[in-house]
Amino acid sequence: RDLVRSRGLGDVYKRQLKNGPINALTGPIERGDFETVKRHIECFKNSEPDITAKKVYAAVSEALIRQTGRQPDSKTAELLKTN
């Protein structure tokens, strides 16, 4: 709790609780900027720990995209499924 207060994150968490996680979403997924999502995935190296981080990023991104109801282009969809 003290960390949350000291970093000024309390308001962020309150907005998320009030508005829900999808309405609190910001960044390329919220904007439908799948080109940026692809570039993010392509930045990961093909060695650990990047392989694991890429899998986590892809899984979270895919879940968030589904929640927003957006449809990624075919290349982004393929990158998300294969990583």
PDB file of C-alpha atoms in Angstrom:
ATOM      1  CA  ARG A   1       0.000   0.000   0.000  1.00  0.00           C
ATOM      2  CA  ASP A   2       2.742   2.441   0.858  1.00  0.00           C
ATOM      3  CA  LEU A   3       4.416   1.769  -2.484  1.00  0.00           C
ATOM      4  CA  VAL A   4       1.143   2.461  -4.291  1.00  0.00           C
ATOM      5  CA  ARG A   5       0.698   5.741  -2.409  1.00  0.00           C
ATOM      6  CA  SER A   6       4.323   6.817  -2.802  1.00  0.00           C
ATOM      7  CA  ARG A   7       4.216   6.266  -6.563  1.00  0.00           C
ATOM      8  CA  GLY A   8       0.886   8.060  -6.948  1.00  0.00           C
ATOM      9  CA  LEU A   9      -0.727   4.943  -8.351  1.00  0.00           C
ATOM     10  CA  GLY A  10      -3.764   5.016  -6.093  1.00  0.00           C
ATOM     11  CA  ASP A  11      -5.763   7.107  -8.560  1.00  0.00           C
ATOM     12  CA  VAL A  12      -4.811   4.777 -11.419  1.00  0.00           C
ATOM     13  CA  TYR A  13      -6.090   1.772  -9.487  1.00  0.00           C
ATOM     14  CA  LYS A  14      -9.262   3.598  -8.474  1.00  0.00           C
ATOM     15  CA  ARG A  15     -10.008   4.437 -12.127  1.00  0.00           C
ATOM     16  CA  GLN A  16      -9.445   0.821 -13.130  1.00  0.00           C
ATOM     17  CA  LEU A  17     -11.793  -0.408 -10.432  1.00  0.00           C
ATOM     18  CA  LYS A  18     -14.394   2.182 -11.370  1.00  0.00           C
ATOM     19  CA  ASN A  19     -14.167   1.886 -15.161  1.00  0.00           C
ATOM     20  CA  GLY A  20     -13.109  -1.746 -15.564  1.00  0.00           C
ATOM     21  CA  PRO A  21      -9.862  -2.980 -17.072  1.00  0.00           C
ATOM     22  CA  ILE A  22     -10.885  -2.612 -20.724  1.00  0.00           C
ATOM     23  CA  ASN A  23     -12.023   0.989 -20.276  1.00  0.00           C
ATOM     24  CA  ALA A  24      -8.766   1.732 -18.447  1.00  0.00           C
ATOM     25  CA  LEU A  25      -6.681   0.252 -21.274  1.00  0.00           C
ATOM     26  CA  THR A  26      -4.220   2.528 -23.064  1.00  0.00           C
ATOM     27  CA  GLY A  27      -1.533   1.947 -25.659  1.00  0.00           C
ATOM     28  CA  PRO A  28      -1.369   0.259 -29.038  1.00  0.00           C
ATOM     29  CA  ILE A  29      -4.041  -2.366 -28.386  1.00  0.00           C
ATOM     30  CA  GLU A  30      -6.567   0.217 -27.246  1.00  0.00           C
ATOM     31  CA  ARG A  31      -5.769   2.315 -30.337  1.00  0.00           C
ATOM     32  CA  GLY A  32      -5.900  -0.693 -32.664  1.00  0.00           C
ATOM     33  CA  ASP A  33      -2.273  -0.009 -33.606  1.00  0.00           C
ATOM     34  CA  PHE A  34      -1.318  -3.565 -34.488  1.00  0.00           C
ATOM     35  CA  GLU A  35       1.782  -2.459 -36.389  1.00  0.00           C
ATOM     36  CA  THR A  36       3.259  -1.389 -33.040  1.00  0.00           C
ATOM     37  CA  VAL A  37       2.218  -4.687 -31.432  1.00  0.00           C
ATOM     38  CA  LYS A  38       4.051  -6.535 -34.246  1.00  0.00           C
ATOM     39  CA  ARG A  39       7.165  -4.402 -33.741  1.00  0.00           C
ATOM     40  CA  HIS A  40       7.072  -5.101 -30.000  1.00  0.00           C
ATOM     41  CA  ILE A  41       6.978  -8.856 -30.621  1.00  0.00           C
ATOM     42  CA  GLU A  42       9.764  -8.641 -33.197  1.00  0.00           C
ATOM     43  CA  CYS A  43      12.027  -6.815 -30.695  1.00  0.00           C
ATOM     44  CA  PHE A  44      12.344  -9.867 -28.477  1.00  0.00           C
ATOM     45  CA  LYS A  45      15.462 -11.966 -29.025  1.00  0.00           C
ATOM     46  CA  ASN A  46      15.320 -15.692 -29.744  1.00  0.00           C
ATOM     47  CA  SER A  47      17.052 -16.627 -26.494  1.00  0.00           C
ATOM     48  CA  GLU A  48      16.012 -16.710 -22.870  1.00  0.00           C
ATOM     49  CA  PRO A  49      14.699 -14.762 -21.063  1.00  0.00           C
ATOM     50  CA  ASP A  50      13.271 -13.032 -24.158  1.00  0.00           C
ATOM     51  CA  ILE A  51      11.557 -16.179 -25.429  1.00  0.00           C
ATOM     52  CA  THR A  52       9.514 -16.439 -22.251  1.00  0.00           C
ATOM     53  CA  ALA A  53       8.814 -12.698 -22.183  1.00  0.00           C
ATOM     54  CA  LYS A  54       7.662 -12.816 -25.818  1.00  0.00           C
ATOM     55  CA  LYS A  55       5.246 -15.657 -25.021  1.00  0.00           C
ATOM     56  CA  VAL A  56       3.803 -13.699 -22.090  1.00  0.00           C
ATOM     57  CA  TYR A  57       3.518 -10.492 -24.155  1.00  0.00           C
ATOM     58  CA  ALA A  58       1.801 -12.369 -26.991  1.00  0.00           C
ATOM     59  CA  ALA A  59      -0.635 -14.174 -24.681  1.00  0.00           C
ATOM     60  CA  VAL A  60      -1.609 -11.016 -22.795  1.00  0.00           C
ATOM     61  CA  SER A  61      -1.916  -9.036 -26.029  1.00  0.00           C
ATOM     62  CA  GLU A  62      -4.103 -11.680 -27.624  1.00  0.00           C
ATOM     63  CA  ALA A  63      -6.380 -11.774 -24.567  1.00  0.00           C
ATOM     64  CA  LEU A  64      -6.680  -7.982 -24.475  1.00  0.00           C
ATOM     65  CA  ILE A  65      -7.412  -7.788 -28.188  1.00  0.00           C
ATOM     66  CA  ARG A  66     -10.214 -10.337 -27.758  1.00  0.00           C
ATOM     67  CA  GLN A  67     -11.631  -8.316 -24.867  1.00  0.00           C
ATOM     68  CA  THR A  68     -11.681  -5.116 -26.919  1.00  0.00           C
ATOM     69  CA  GLY A  69     -13.479  -6.835 -29.792  1.00  0.00           C
ATOM     70  CA  ARG A  70     -10.898  -5.545 -32.285  1.00  0.00           C
ATOM     71  CA  GLN A  71      -9.722  -7.689 -35.173  1.00  0.00           C
ATOM     72  CA  PRO A  72      -5.962  -7.679 -35.774  1.00  0.00           C
ATOM     73  CA  ASP A  73      -4.596  -8.047 -39.288  1.00  0.00           C
ATOM     74  CA  SER A  74      -3.620 -11.576 -40.306  1.00  0.00           C
ATOM     75  CA  LYS A  75       0.131 -11.090 -39.708  1.00  0.00           C
ATOM     76  CA  THR A  76      -0.399  -9.819 -36.170  1.00  0.00           C
ATOM     77  CA  ALA A  77      -2.870 -12.620 -35.432  1.00  0.00           C
ATOM     78  CA  GLU A  78      -0.337 -15.184 -36.664  1.00  0.00           C
ATOM     79  CA  LEU A  79       2.505 -13.663 -34.598  1.00  0.00           C
ATOM     80  CA  LEU A  80       0.337 -13.745 -31.484  1.00  0.00           C
ATOM     81  CA  LYS A  81      -0.611 -17.396 -31.998  1.00  0.00           C
ATOM     82  CA  THR A  82       2.890 -18.662 -32.808  1.00  0.00           C
ATOM     83  CA  ASN A  83       4.677 -16.975 -29.906  1.00  0.00           C
TER      84      ASN A  83
END
